[in-house]
Short mmCIF file of C-alpha atoms in Angstrom, two decimals:
data_model
loop_
_atom_site.label_atom_id
_atom_site.label_comp_id
_atom_site.label_asym_id
_atom_site.label_seq_id
_atom_site.Cartn_x
_atom_site.Cartn_y
_atom_site.Cartn_z
CA UNK A 185 -32.59 12.69 -62.06
CA UNK A 186 -32.42 9.97 -59.70
CA UNK A 187 -31.66 11.11 -56.24
CA UNK A 188 -29.15 8.63 -54.72
CA UNK A 189 -30.53 8.14 -51.29
CA UNK A 190 -27.85 6.07 -50.04
CA UNK A 191 -25.13 8.42 -50.90
CA UNK A 192 -27.05 11.18 -49.48
CA UNK A 193 -27.42 9.40 -46.29
CA UNK A 194 -24.13 8.34 -46.10
CA UNK A 195 -22.76 11.82 -46.57
CA UNK A 196 -25.38 13.12 -43.94
CA UNK A 197 -24.33 10.39 -41.15
CA UNK A 198 -20.52 10.98 -42.02
CA UNK A 199 -20.91 14.65 -41.21
CA UNK A 200 -23.05 14.25 -38.15
CA UNK A 201 -21.81 10.99 -36.67
CA UNK A 202 -18.36 11.75 -35.30
CA UNK A 203 -19.93 14.46 -32.75
CA UNK A 204 -21.99 11.94 -31.50
CA UNK A 205 -19.59 9.03 -31.20
CA UNK A 206 -17.67 8.44 -27.93
CA UNK A 207 -14.47 8.51 -29.34
CA UNK A 208 -11.91 11.36 -30.43
CA UNK A 209 -11.44 11.32 -34.27
CA UNK A 210 -7.64 12.29 -34.03
CA UNK A 211 -5.15 12.33 -31.27
CA UNK A 212 -4.53 16.00 -30.93
CA UNK A 213 -0.89 17.04 -30.19
CA UNK A 214 -2.26 19.36 -27.39
CA UNK A 215 -4.74 18.20 -25.05
CA UNK A 216 -6.62 21.39 -23.79
CA UNK A 217 -7.23 21.48 -20.15
CA UNK A 218 -11.08 21.63 -20.54
CA UNK A 219 -10.66 18.00 -21.80
CA UNK A 220 -8.60 16.89 -18.97
CA UNK A 221 -10.74 18.20 -16.39
CA UNK A 222 -13.45 16.08 -17.94
CA UNK A 223 -11.32 13.22 -17.85
CA UNK A 224 -10.34 13.58 -14.02
CA UNK A 225 -14.21 13.36 -13.27
CA UNK A 226 -13.34 9.87 -13.02
CA UNK A 227 -11.34 10.49 -9.91
CA UNK A 228 -14.39 12.33 -8.32
CA UNK A 229 -16.43 9.05 -8.41
CA UNK A 230 -13.40 6.88 -7.03
CA UNK A 231 -13.31 9.59 -4.28
CA UNK A 232 -17.02 9.46 -3.57
CA UNK A 233 -17.02 5.55 -3.36
CA UNK A 234 -13.98 5.59 -1.06
CA UNK A 235 -15.82 8.09 1.31
CA UNK A 236 -18.95 6.29 0.98
CA UNK A 237 -17.19 2.91 1.66
CA UNK A 238 -14.60 4.03 4.86
CA UNK A 239 -16.63 7.03 6.07
CA UNK A 240 -20.26 6.80 5.70
CA UNK A 241 -21.29 3.24 5.67
CA UNK A 242 -18.65 2.65 8.33
CA UNK A 243 -21.00 4.74 10.76
CA UNK A 244 -24.31 3.82 9.06
CA UNK A 245 -23.63 0.04 9.34
CA UNK A 246 -22.45 0.18 12.81
CA UNK A 247 -24.64 3.00 14.45
CA UNK A 248 -28.11 2.89 12.53
CA UNK A 249 -27.99 -0.85 11.24
CA UNK A 250 -26.55 -2.17 14.28
CA UNK A 251 -24.10 -4.69 12.28
CA UNK A 252 -21.37 -5.89 14.61
CA UNK A 253 -18.48 -3.72 14.23
CA UNK A 254 -16.18 -6.85 13.57
CA UNK A 255 -18.18 -7.66 10.49
CA UNK A 256 -18.26 -4.19 9.29
CA UNK A 257 -14.36 -4.08 9.38
CA UNK A 258 -14.49 -7.55 7.50
CA UNK A 259 -16.75 -6.17 4.73
CA UNK A 260 -14.80 -2.96 4.60
CA UNK A 261 -11.64 -4.44 4.01
CA UNK A 262 -13.10 -6.87 1.08
CA UNK A 263 -12.22 -4.03 -1.62
CA UNK A 264 -8.64 -4.35 -0.34
CA UNK A 265 -8.12 -7.72 -1.47
CA UNK A 266 -8.44 -6.41 -4.98
CA UNK A 267 -5.86 -3.80 -4.70
CA UNK A 268 -2.98 -6.41 -5.85
CA UNK A 269 -4.84 -7.11 -8.93
CA UNK A 270 -4.37 -3.66 -10.21
CA UNK A 271 -1.00 -4.59 -11.60
CA UNK A 272 -2.61 -7.15 -13.56
CA UNK A 273 -5.40 -5.14 -14.98
CA UNK A 274 -2.89 -2.54 -15.77
CA UNK A 275 -0.81 -5.14 -17.59
CA UNK A 276 -3.76 -6.34 -19.60
CA UNK A 277 -4.98 -2.92 -20.37
CA UNK A 278 -1.46 -2.12 -21.98
CA UNK A 279 -1.87 -5.10 -24.23
CA UNK A 280 -5.37 -4.84 -24.83
CA UNK A 281 -6.81 -5.98 -28.46
CA UNK A 282 -9.38 -4.07 -29.87
CA UNK A 283 -10.72 -3.60 -33.33
CA UNK A 284 -11.20 0.10 -32.39
CA UNK A 285 -7.67 0.71 -31.34
CA UNK A 286 -8.78 1.10 -27.80
CA UNK A 287 -6.71 0.22 -24.83
CA UNK A 288 -8.08 1.85 -21.82
CA UNK A 289 -11.64 2.63 -22.67
CA UNK A 290 -13.13 -0.93 -22.25
CA UNK A 291 -11.52 -1.38 -19.12
CA UNK A 292 -12.58 1.94 -17.70
CA UNK A 293 -16.23 1.10 -18.84
CA UNK A 294 -16.26 -2.39 -17.40
CA UNK A 295 -14.75 -0.97 -13.90
CA UNK A 296 -17.86 1.63 -14.23
CA UNK A 297 -20.11 -1.19 -14.55
CA UNK A 298 -18.71 -2.94 -11.48
CA UNK A 299 -18.81 -0.01 -9.38
CA UNK A 300 -22.41 1.06 -10.48
CA UNK A 301 -23.57 -2.31 -9.78
CA UNK A 302 -21.97 -2.81 -6.47
CA UNK A 303 -23.79 0.73 -5.52
CA UNK A 304 -26.98 -0.52 -7.03
CA UNK A 305 -27.05 -3.58 -5.16
CA UNK A 306 -25.65 -2.48 -2.08
CA UNK A 307 -28.46 -0.81 -0.14
CA UNK A 308 -30.84 -3.58 -0.21
CA UNK A 309 -27.91 -5.92 0.91
CA UNK A 310 -27.25 -3.83 3.92
CA UNK A 311 -30.90 -3.88 4.62
CA UNK A 312 -31.16 -7.48 4.54
CA UNK A 313 -27.79 -8.04 6.42
CA UNK A 314 -29.23 -5.93 9.22
CA UNK A 315 -32.64 -8.05 9.15
CA UNK A 316 -34.85 -4.71 7.92
CA UNK A 317 -38.49 -6.17 7.46
CA UNK A 318 -39.06 -9.38 6.57
CA UNK A 319 -35.37 -10.17 6.24
CA UNK A 320 -35.24 -10.95 9.96
CA UNK A 321 -36.56 -14.60 8.89
CA UNK A 322 -34.34 -14.91 5.95
CA UNK A 323 -31.22 -17.15 6.15
CA UNK A 324 -28.34 -15.24 7.23
CA UNK A 325 -26.13 -16.04 4.32
CA UNK A 326 -28.22 -14.11 2.05
CA UNK A 327 -27.25 -10.76 3.75
CA UNK A 328 -23.68 -11.88 4.22
CA UNK A 329 -23.06 -12.98 0.84
CA UNK A 330 -24.98 -10.01 -1.01
CA UNK A 331 -23.28 -7.12 0.86
CA UNK A 332 -19.95 -9.12 0.18
CA UNK A 333 -20.72 -9.25 -3.33
CA UNK A 334 -21.92 -5.57 -3.48
CA UNK A 335 -18.52 -4.61 -1.75
CA UNK A 336 -16.31 -6.58 -3.83
CA UNK A 337 -17.98 -5.32 -7.15
CA UNK A 338 -17.40 -1.85 -5.72
CA UNK A 339 -13.85 -2.21 -4.90
CA UNK A 340 -13.17 -3.97 -8.23
CA UNK A 341 -14.56 -1.06 -10.11
CA UNK A 342 -12.92 1.38 -8.27
CA UNK A 343 -9.38 -0.26 -8.54
CA UNK A 344 -10.08 -1.01 -12.38
CA UNK A 345 -11.42 2.64 -13.03
CA UNK A 346 -8.47 4.50 -11.27
CA UNK A 347 -5.65 2.43 -12.49
CA UNK A 348 -6.75 2.29 -16.31
CA UNK A 349 -8.32 6.07 -15.94
CA UNK A 350 -4.70 7.14 -14.91
CA UNK A 351 -3.05 5.25 -17.41
CA UNK A 352 -5.29 6.92 -20.14
CA UNK A 353 -4.63 10.08 -18.68
CA UNK A 354 -0.83 9.65 -19.15
CA UNK A 355 -1.19 8.43 -22.53
CA UNK A 356 -3.04 11.63 -23.61
CA UNK A 357 -0.42 14.04 -22.38
CA UNK A 358 3.26 14.75 -23.24
CA UNK A 359 5.97 13.89 -21.11
CA UNK A 360 6.38 17.59 -19.95
CA UNK A 361 2.69 17.84 -18.94
CA UNK A 362 2.59 14.86 -16.76
CA UNK A 363 3.32 16.41 -13.38
CA UNK A 364 0.28 18.75 -14.09
CA UNK A 365 -1.95 16.02 -15.01
CA UNK A 366 -0.83 13.82 -12.02
CA UNK A 367 -1.55 16.95 -9.85
CA UNK A 368 -4.83 17.79 -11.67
CA UNK A 369 -6.03 13.85 -10.67
CA UNK A 370 -4.98 14.06 -7.13
CA UNK A 371 -6.73 17.51 -6.67
CA UNK A 372 -9.92 15.94 -8.39
CA UNK A 373 -9.83 12.97 -6.02
CA UNK A 374 -9.50 15.41 -3.16
CA UNK A 375 -12.35 17.20 -4.32
CA UNK A 376 -14.34 14.29 -4.84
CA UNK A 377 -13.64 13.00 -1.19
CA UNK A 378 -14.24 16.41 0.63
CA UNK A 379 -17.40 17.24 -1.30
CA UNK A 380 -19.09 13.77 -0.99
CA UNK A 381 -18.02 13.59 2.78
CA UNK A 382 -20.02 16.87 3.40
CA UNK A 383 -22.85 15.84 1.11
CA UNK A 384 -23.31 12.39 2.24
CA UNK A 385 -23.16 13.70 5.85
CA UNK A 386 -26.07 16.35 5.25
CA UNK A 387 -28.20 13.76 3.49
CA UNK A 388 -27.93 10.94 6.13
CA UNK A 389 -28.34 13.62 9.08
CA UNK A 390 -31.88 12.06 9.42
CA UNK A 391 -31.43 8.40 8.63
CA UNK A 392 -34.08 6.28 7.22
CA UNK A 393 -33.88 3.19 5.19
CA UNK A 394 -35.38 4.96 2.36
CA UNK A 395 -32.75 7.44 2.58
CA UNK A 396 -29.94 5.06 2.66
CA UNK A 397 -31.35 3.53 -0.46
CA UNK A 398 -31.37 6.91 -2.08
CA UNK A 399 -27.90 8.15 -1.21
CA UNK A 400 -26.19 4.83 -2.31
CA UNK A 401 -28.09 4.53 -5.53
CA UNK A 402 -27.75 8.24 -6.31
CA UNK A 403 -23.80 7.45 -6.08
CA UNK A 404 -24.39 4.54 -8.53
CA UNK A 405 -26.01 6.70 -11.27
CA UNK A 406 -23.59 9.52 -10.62
CA UNK A 407 -20.83 7.11 -10.92
CA UNK A 408 -21.84 5.97 -14.42
CA UNK A 409 -22.85 9.50 -15.32
CA UNK A 410 -19.64 11.23 -14.30
CA UNK A 411 -17.40 8.50 -15.72
CA UNK A 412 -19.19 8.51 -19.12
CA UNK A 413 -18.94 12.22 -19.36
CA UNK A 414 -15.14 11.66 -18.44
CA UNK A 415 -14.66 8.93 -21.24
CA UNK A 416 -16.43 10.41 -23.84
CA UNK A 417 -14.07 11.06 -27.04
CA UNK A 418 -10.98 10.74 -24.71
CA UNK A 419 -9.33 7.82 -26.26
CA UNK A 420 -8.75 8.18 -30.15
CA UNK A 421 -10.08 5.70 -32.40
CA UNK A 422 -7.30 4.35 -34.24
CA UNK A 423 -7.38 1.96 -37.21
CA UNK A 424 -3.74 2.07 -37.70
CA UNK A 425 -3.24 0.92 -33.78
CA UNK A 426 -5.99 -1.66 -34.23
CA UNK A 427 -4.38 -3.12 -37.32
CA UNK A 428 -1.08 -3.32 -34.81
CA UNK A 429 -3.05 -4.68 -32.05
CA UNK A 430 -3.92 -7.77 -34.23
CA UNK A 431 -0.40 -8.70 -35.01
CA UNK A 432 1.12 -7.60 -31.69
CA UNK A 433 3.06 -10.42 -29.56
CA UNK A 434 1.54 -10.42 -26.10
CA UNK A 435 4.20 -10.52 -23.26
CA UNK A 436 3.08 -12.75 -20.36
CA UNK A 437 2.51 -10.91 -17.11
CA UNK A 438 5.24 -12.51 -15.51
CA UNK A 439 7.74 -11.51 -17.84
CA UNK A 440 6.36 -7.84 -18.40
CA UNK A 441 6.48 -7.51 -14.45
CA UNK A 442 9.99 -8.81 -14.05
CA UNK A 443 11.30 -6.55 -16.55
CA UNK A 444 9.58 -3.72 -14.61
CA UNK A 445 10.77 -4.64 -11.56
CA UNK A 446 14.48 -4.97 -12.74
CA UNK A 447 14.69 -1.47 -13.82
CA UNK A 448 16.94 0.21 -11.75
CA UNK A 449 15.33 2.01 -8.81
CA UNK A 450 11.99 0.65 -9.32
CA UNK A 451 11.86 -1.53 -6.52
CA UNK A 452 13.28 1.22 -4.04
CA UNK A 453 10.55 3.49 -5.65
CA UNK A 454 7.87 1.14 -4.50
CA UNK A 455 9.22 0.42 -1.08
CA UNK A 456 9.71 4.12 -0.59
CA UNK A 457 5.85 4.48 -1.59
CA UNK A 458 4.78 1.76 0.63
CA UNK A 459 6.64 3.16 3.65
CA UNK A 460 5.72 6.91 3.19
CA UNK A 461 1.78 6.07 2.14
CA UNK A 462 1.84 3.76 5.36
CA UNK A 463 3.23 6.54 7.44
CA UNK A 464 0.91 9.22 6.21
CA UNK A 465 -2.45 7.13 5.73
CA UNK A 466 -2.20 5.95 9.43
CA UNK A 467 -3.09 9.66 10.69
CA UNK A 468 -6.16 9.78 8.77
CA UNK A 469 -8.51 8.23 10.83
CA UNK A 470 -6.92 9.32 14.25
CA UNK A 471 -6.49 13.00 13.65
CA UNK A 472 -10.31 13.84 14.70
CA UNK A 473 -10.71 11.52 17.48
CA UNK A 474 -7.10 12.66 18.89
CA UNK A 475 -8.18 16.34 18.48
CA UNK A 476 -11.48 15.62 20.39
CA UNK A 477 -10.07 13.23 23.26
CA UNK A 478 -6.54 14.65 23.84
CA UNK A 479 -7.06 18.03 23.25
CA UNK A 480 -10.76 18.59 24.20
CA UNK A 481 -11.71 19.78 20.73
CA UNK A 482 -15.66 20.15 20.02
CA UNK A 483 -16.78 18.20 16.95
CA UNK A 484 -16.86 21.36 14.63
CA UNK A 485 -13.23 22.04 15.64
CA UNK A 486 -12.29 18.46 14.68
CA UNK A 487 -14.12 18.77 11.58
CA UNK A 488 -12.00 21.92 10.73
CA UNK A 489 -8.88 19.70 11.38
CA UNK A 490 -9.81 17.58 8.22
CA UNK A 491 -10.13 20.88 6.48
CA UNK A 492 -6.76 22.03 7.33
CA UNK A 493 -5.40 18.77 6.52
CA UNK A 494 -7.11 18.93 3.12
CA UNK A 495 -5.79 22.57 2.46
CA UNK A 496 -2.06 21.59 3.09
CA UNK A 497 -2.42 18.61 1.09
CA UNK A 498 -3.83 20.67 -1.79
CA UNK A 499 -1.12 22.94 -1.11
CA UNK A 500 1.54 20.24 -1.60
CA UNK A 501 -0.12 19.09 -4.84
CA UNK A 502 -0.07 22.43 -6.27
CA UNK A 503 3.62 23.20 -5.42
CA UNK A 504 4.58 19.66 -6.44
CA UNK A 505 2.84 20.21 -9.95
CA UNK A 506 4.96 23.83 -10.26
CA UNK A 507 8.10 22.48 -9.01
CA UNK A 508 8.16 19.19 -10.98
CA UNK A 509 7.57 20.90 -13.94
CA UNK A 510 10.91 22.29 -13.65
CA UNK A 511 14.41 20.79 -13.31
CA UNK A 512 14.15 19.09 -9.66
CA UNK A 513 13.80 15.25 -9.73
CA UNK A 514 10.61 13.83 -8.43
CA UNK A 515 12.60 11.69 -5.88
CA UNK A 516 14.15 14.62 -4.34
CA UNK A 517 10.79 16.30 -3.96
CA UNK A 518 9.24 13.06 -2.65
CA UNK A 519 11.89 12.82 -0.03
CA UNK A 520 11.29 16.15 1.12
CA UNK A 521 7.68 15.59 1.40
CA UNK A 522 8.54 12.59 3.76
CA UNK A 523 10.67 14.74 5.57
CA UNK A 524 8.35 17.65 5.84
CA UNK A 525 5.86 15.05 7.73
CA UNK A 526 8.26 13.85 10.44
CA UNK A 527 8.13 17.15 12.25
CA UNK A 528 4.50 17.70 11.54
CA UNK A 529 3.90 14.41 13.66
CA UNK A 530 6.45 15.45 16.08
CA UNK A 531 4.29 18.69 16.58
CA UNK A 532 1.23 16.68 16.76
CA UNK A 533 2.66 14.39 19.46
CA UNK A 534 4.00 17.29 21.38
CA UNK A 535 0.68 19.13 21.27
CA UNK A 536 -0.42 16.76 23.86
CA UNK A 537 2.95 17.34 26.00
CA UNK A 538 1.84 20.94 26.63
CA UNK A 539 2.53 22.30 22.90
CA UNK A 540 -1.20 23.13 22.51
CA UNK A 541 -3.89 23.57 20.26
CA UNK A 542 -1.70 25.78 17.88
CA UNK A 543 1.18 23.07 17.62
CA UNK A 544 -1.42 20.61 16.80
CA UNK A 545 -2.90 22.67 14.04
CA UNK A 546 0.30 23.53 12.58
CA UNK A 547 1.59 20.00 12.52
CA UNK A 548 -1.61 18.83 10.72
CA UNK A 549 -0.82 21.36 8.24
CA UNK A 550 2.56 20.46 7.79
CA UNK A 551 1.53 16.65 7.41
CA UNK A 552 -0.87 17.77 4.85
CA UNK A 553 1.74 19.68 2.80
CA UNK A 554 4.28 16.59 3.28
CA UNK A 555 1.44 14.05 1.82
CA UNK A 556 0.66 16.15 -0.73
CA UNK A 557 4.31 16.58 -1.88
CA UNK A 558 5.19 12.78 -1.27
CA UNK A 559 2.12 11.47 -3.25
CA UNK A 560 2.57 13.73 -6.20
CA UNK A 561 6.17 13.21 -6.49
CA UNK A 562 6.25 9.60 -5.92
CA UNK A 563 3.39 9.20 -8.66
CA UNK A 564 5.23 11.21 -11.00
CA UNK A 565 8.27 9.56 -10.63
CA UNK A 566 6.40 6.04 -11.22
CA UNK A 567 5.10 7.41 -14.70
CA UNK A 568 8.47 8.87 -15.65
CA UNK A 569 10.30 5.83 -14.72
CA UNK A 570 7.83 3.50 -16.80
CA UNK A 571 8.64 2.86 -20.31
CA UNK A 572 5.80 4.34 -22.56
CA UNK A 573 4.20 0.81 -23.35
CA UNK A 574 4.30 -0.40 -19.59
CA UNK A 575 2.44 2.60 -18.40
CA UNK A 576 -0.59 0.51 -17.36
CA UNK A 577 1.50 -2.23 -15.45
CA UNK A 578 3.39 0.70 -13.67
CA UNK A 579 0.54 2.59 -12.54
CA UNK A 580 -1.08 -0.73 -11.55
CA UNK A 581 1.79 -1.58 -9.47
CA UNK A 582 1.68 2.07 -7.76
CA UNK A 583 -2.21 1.68 -7.05
CA UNK A 584 -1.41 -1.80 -5.75
CA UNK A 585 1.24 -0.49 -3.27
CA UNK A 586 -0.46 2.57 -2.51
CA UNK A 587 -4.04 1.11 -1.98
CA UNK A 588 -2.48 -1.91 0.08
CA UNK A 589 -0.44 0.18 2.41
CA UNK A 590 -2.96 2.85 3.02
CA UNK A 591 -5.60 0.42 3.73
CA UNK A 592 -3.28 -1.34 6.21
CA UNK A 593 -2.32 1.95 7.64
CA UNK A 594 -5.71 2.66 8.41
CA UNK A 595 -6.78 -0.58 9.92
CA UNK A 596 -3.49 -0.97 11.88
CA UNK A 597 -3.94 2.59 13.39
CA UNK A 598 -7.18 1.89 14.84
CA UNK A 599 -6.11 -1.63 16.15
CA UNK A 600 -2.92 -0.34 17.67
CA UNK A 601 -4.88 2.43 19.64
CA UNK A 602 -7.43 -0.31 20.79
CA UNK A 603 -4.59 -2.50 22.05
CA UNK A 604 -2.64 0.39 23.78
CA UNK A 605 -6.09 1.54 25.19
CA UNK A 606 -6.43 -2.40 26.81
CA UNK A 607 -2.78 -2.11 28.23
CA UNK A 608 -2.56 0.48 31.17
CA UNK A 609 1.07 -0.26 31.56
CA UNK A 610 2.04 1.16 28.41
CA UNK A 611 0.49 4.47 29.56
CA UNK A 612 -3.04 3.73 28.46
CA UNK A 613 -4.64 5.66 31.40
CA UNK A 614 -4.01 8.99 29.53
CA UNK A 615 -6.12 9.81 26.59
CA UNK A 616 -3.44 10.86 24.32
CA UNK A 617 -1.16 7.90 24.66
CA UNK A 618 -2.66 5.47 22.46
CA UNK A 619 -2.61 7.95 19.75
CA UNK A 620 1.07 9.01 20.36
CA UNK A 621 2.01 5.27 20.02
CA UNK A 622 0.51 5.52 16.33
CA UNK A 623 1.94 8.86 15.56
CA UNK A 624 5.38 7.58 16.66
CA UNK A 625 5.14 4.68 14.50
CA UNK A 626 4.22 7.31 11.59
CA UNK A 627 7.23 9.17 12.29
CA UNK A 628 9.20 6.13 12.20
CA UNK A 629 8.03 4.75 8.97
CA UNK A 630 8.41 8.27 7.25
CA UNK A 631 12.31 8.26 8.45
CA UNK A 632 12.32 4.74 6.58
CA UNK A 633 11.00 6.35 3.30
CA UNK A 634 13.18 9.26 3.64
CA UNK A 635 16.27 6.75 3.95
CA UNK A 636 14.87 4.54 1.07
CA UNK A 637 14.71 8.00 -0.94
CA UNK A 638 18.23 9.01 -0.05
CA UNK A 639 19.40 5.68 -1.03
CA UNK A 640 17.59 5.76 -4.28
CA UNK A 641 18.79 9.20 -5.07
CA UNK A 642 22.21 8.20 -4.54
CA UNK A 643 22.02 4.99 -6.78
CA UNK A 644 24.42 5.35 -9.70
CA UNK A 645 21.66 4.58 -11.88
CA UNK A 646 19.67 7.37 -12.22
CA UNK A 647 16.05 6.49 -13.03
CA UNK A 648 15.09 9.99 -14.01
CA UNK A 649 17.35 9.28 -17.19
CA UNK A 650 15.48 7.49 -19.83
CA UNK A 651 17.05 4.03 -19.65
CA UNK A 652 17.19 1.33 -22.36
CA UNK A 653 14.82 -1.27 -22.02
CA UNK A 654 15.96 -3.10 -18.97
CA UNK A 655 17.84 -6.55 -19.52
CA UNK B 122 -17.23 4.51 -49.21
CA UNK B 123 -20.19 2.34 -49.29
CA UNK B 124 -18.51 0.06 -51.83
CA UNK B 125 -15.81 -1.12 -49.27
CA UNK B 126 -17.03 -4.90 -48.83
CA UNK B 127 -15.46 -4.67 -45.39
CA UNK B 128 -17.59 -1.94 -44.06
CA UNK B 129 -21.13 -2.02 -42.60
CA UNK B 130 -23.73 0.24 -43.76
CA UNK B 131 -24.73 2.84 -42.68
CA UNK B 132 -21.90 3.42 -39.71
CA UNK B 133 -18.98 3.01 -41.81
CA UNK B 134 -17.25 0.81 -39.11
CA UNK B 135 -15.69 -2.55 -40.44
CA UNK B 136 -17.36 -5.81 -39.36
CA UNK B 137 -14.40 -6.40 -36.62
CA UNK B 138 -15.11 -2.73 -35.40
CA UNK B 139 -19.05 -3.53 -35.40
CA UNK B 140 -18.97 -6.56 -33.70
CA UNK B 141 -16.72 -5.14 -31.14
CA UNK B 142 -19.10 -2.42 -30.31
CA UNK B 143 -21.93 -5.01 -30.39
CA UNK B 144 -20.07 -7.00 -27.88
CA UNK B 145 -20.10 -4.22 -25.38
CA UNK B 146 -24.02 -3.94 -25.49
CA UNK B 147 -24.19 -7.65 -24.99
CA UNK B 148 -21.83 -7.51 -21.88
CA UNK B 149 -23.41 -4.47 -20.66
CA UNK B 150 -27.00 -6.02 -21.05
CA UNK B 151 -25.69 -9.32 -19.12
CA UNK B 152 -24.05 -7.25 -15.89
CA UNK B 153 -26.69 -4.77 -15.65
CA UNK B 154 -29.50 -7.87 -15.99
CA UNK B 155 -27.54 -9.90 -13.30
CA UNK B 156 -27.58 -6.73 -11.06
CA UNK B 157 -31.26 -5.97 -11.54
CA UNK B 158 -32.03 -9.77 -10.83
CA UNK B 159 -29.91 -9.56 -7.72
CA UNK B 160 -31.46 -6.52 -6.39
CA UNK B 161 -34.94 -7.58 -6.98
CA UNK B 162 -34.08 -10.74 -5.48
CA UNK B 163 -32.89 -8.84 -1.98
CA UNK B 164 -35.98 -6.65 -2.02
CA UNK B 165 -38.30 -9.36 -2.24
CA UNK B 166 -36.28 -10.69 0.64
CA UNK B 167 -36.74 -7.89 2.93
CA UNK B 168 -39.92 -6.36 1.69
CA UNK B 169 -41.91 -9.08 -0.24
CA UNK B 170 -44.50 -7.71 -2.94
CA UNK B 171 -47.48 -9.72 -4.27
CA UNK B 172 -48.28 -11.73 -1.22
#
């Protein structure tokens, strides 16, 4: 009897194969929590990248590598330039053509590669930039351009991974579960940021160039490892969808964008997100120095401030996940979040006017809760108000607005404080005055966000309703 | 199963699918190769070896 080797091998492969392939075989109705948790790992890498750029490298470049502060600021701002491209990337992933039926995986993978590549090159670029070893004699442009490339690569990677990753998460779950997924994604981002801040701080306590290379390249490896784990078997391979993709008519970006913006309430929502993110974002970098300089907190106490802020934000995410699964519209909750931030910042201001440390801590907690509620509610609202086939574009727009406003907020907070310090007539002589100007601006922007939200809620065309395709 | 002319032995992918998987491999090789090259140049600038 002739043994049919080919059939035998094929049968074996068919039974073993799918287990080791990076796609889900079928799109199951209910995605278990463990799978979503795994997917949310990409947010951990995004959080780690953000902390490394904004927090750790900011200090290392200035203090240990003695790169001029202005150059550091410019380098760290480079990734922001990519933020508006999130809309385009999200749109591209909505209409991606793949023989495997994939829309999101190719982009997340590419983004991961860029993020990895940027981190892999970055330590050497920074060492050359700071004139380490023989690099003192090297032409200046080598260090400058390679550092710029490294930061741009990481920035592009982070933007792509986060935008398309969120779109994939939205694709996977049913509408009712979306608030929970949004909450999970936010929590994992926060977890990634807090954990990596602690780890980087401990690892770079005793700085050596070798340690810098280890830490940054370790982040690179961790990025690619976690993202692979996150992506594995998430998006189903789908021959029917692949067929449909071959014949689909691609909508030009401008047309898709116009129809998204024309949806009732979309513009208002984005403006509200911009104001609110800007308002909450400015405080991030100033709370710790404010506690230290104006209220005389020790370093350990100011670190605890960040912990309180993070705890408040977590609380906000948790409450929002729960509430938004119920009947409350996301916009209303977003307005509540922004409104909680206002007394929070007022309390922080009053703390230096005789309110004391307790008031400051309460204010910090309140702004944390407000920021959590606001961020969660507005992202949920973005997902809810976008049509299913434009999720990528909508999340790209959300990301572009959010990342740009948060970045500008952080930058402006520092600039405004420095300006007020320079001008004594504005009250720059007292330690708390420059900070209070910034906190005052934050209150103003949160008031604006509340007003826009109120207008959006009152608008006759309620965007919570599933509207017919705009125009 | 193996008789489908469009499918590539032994994976059971269609030709297009196989080509797409392959394109990811090619892309990855190019990107990682470029990154490795750049990293080597930068290391050579700061701490030259072989000389």
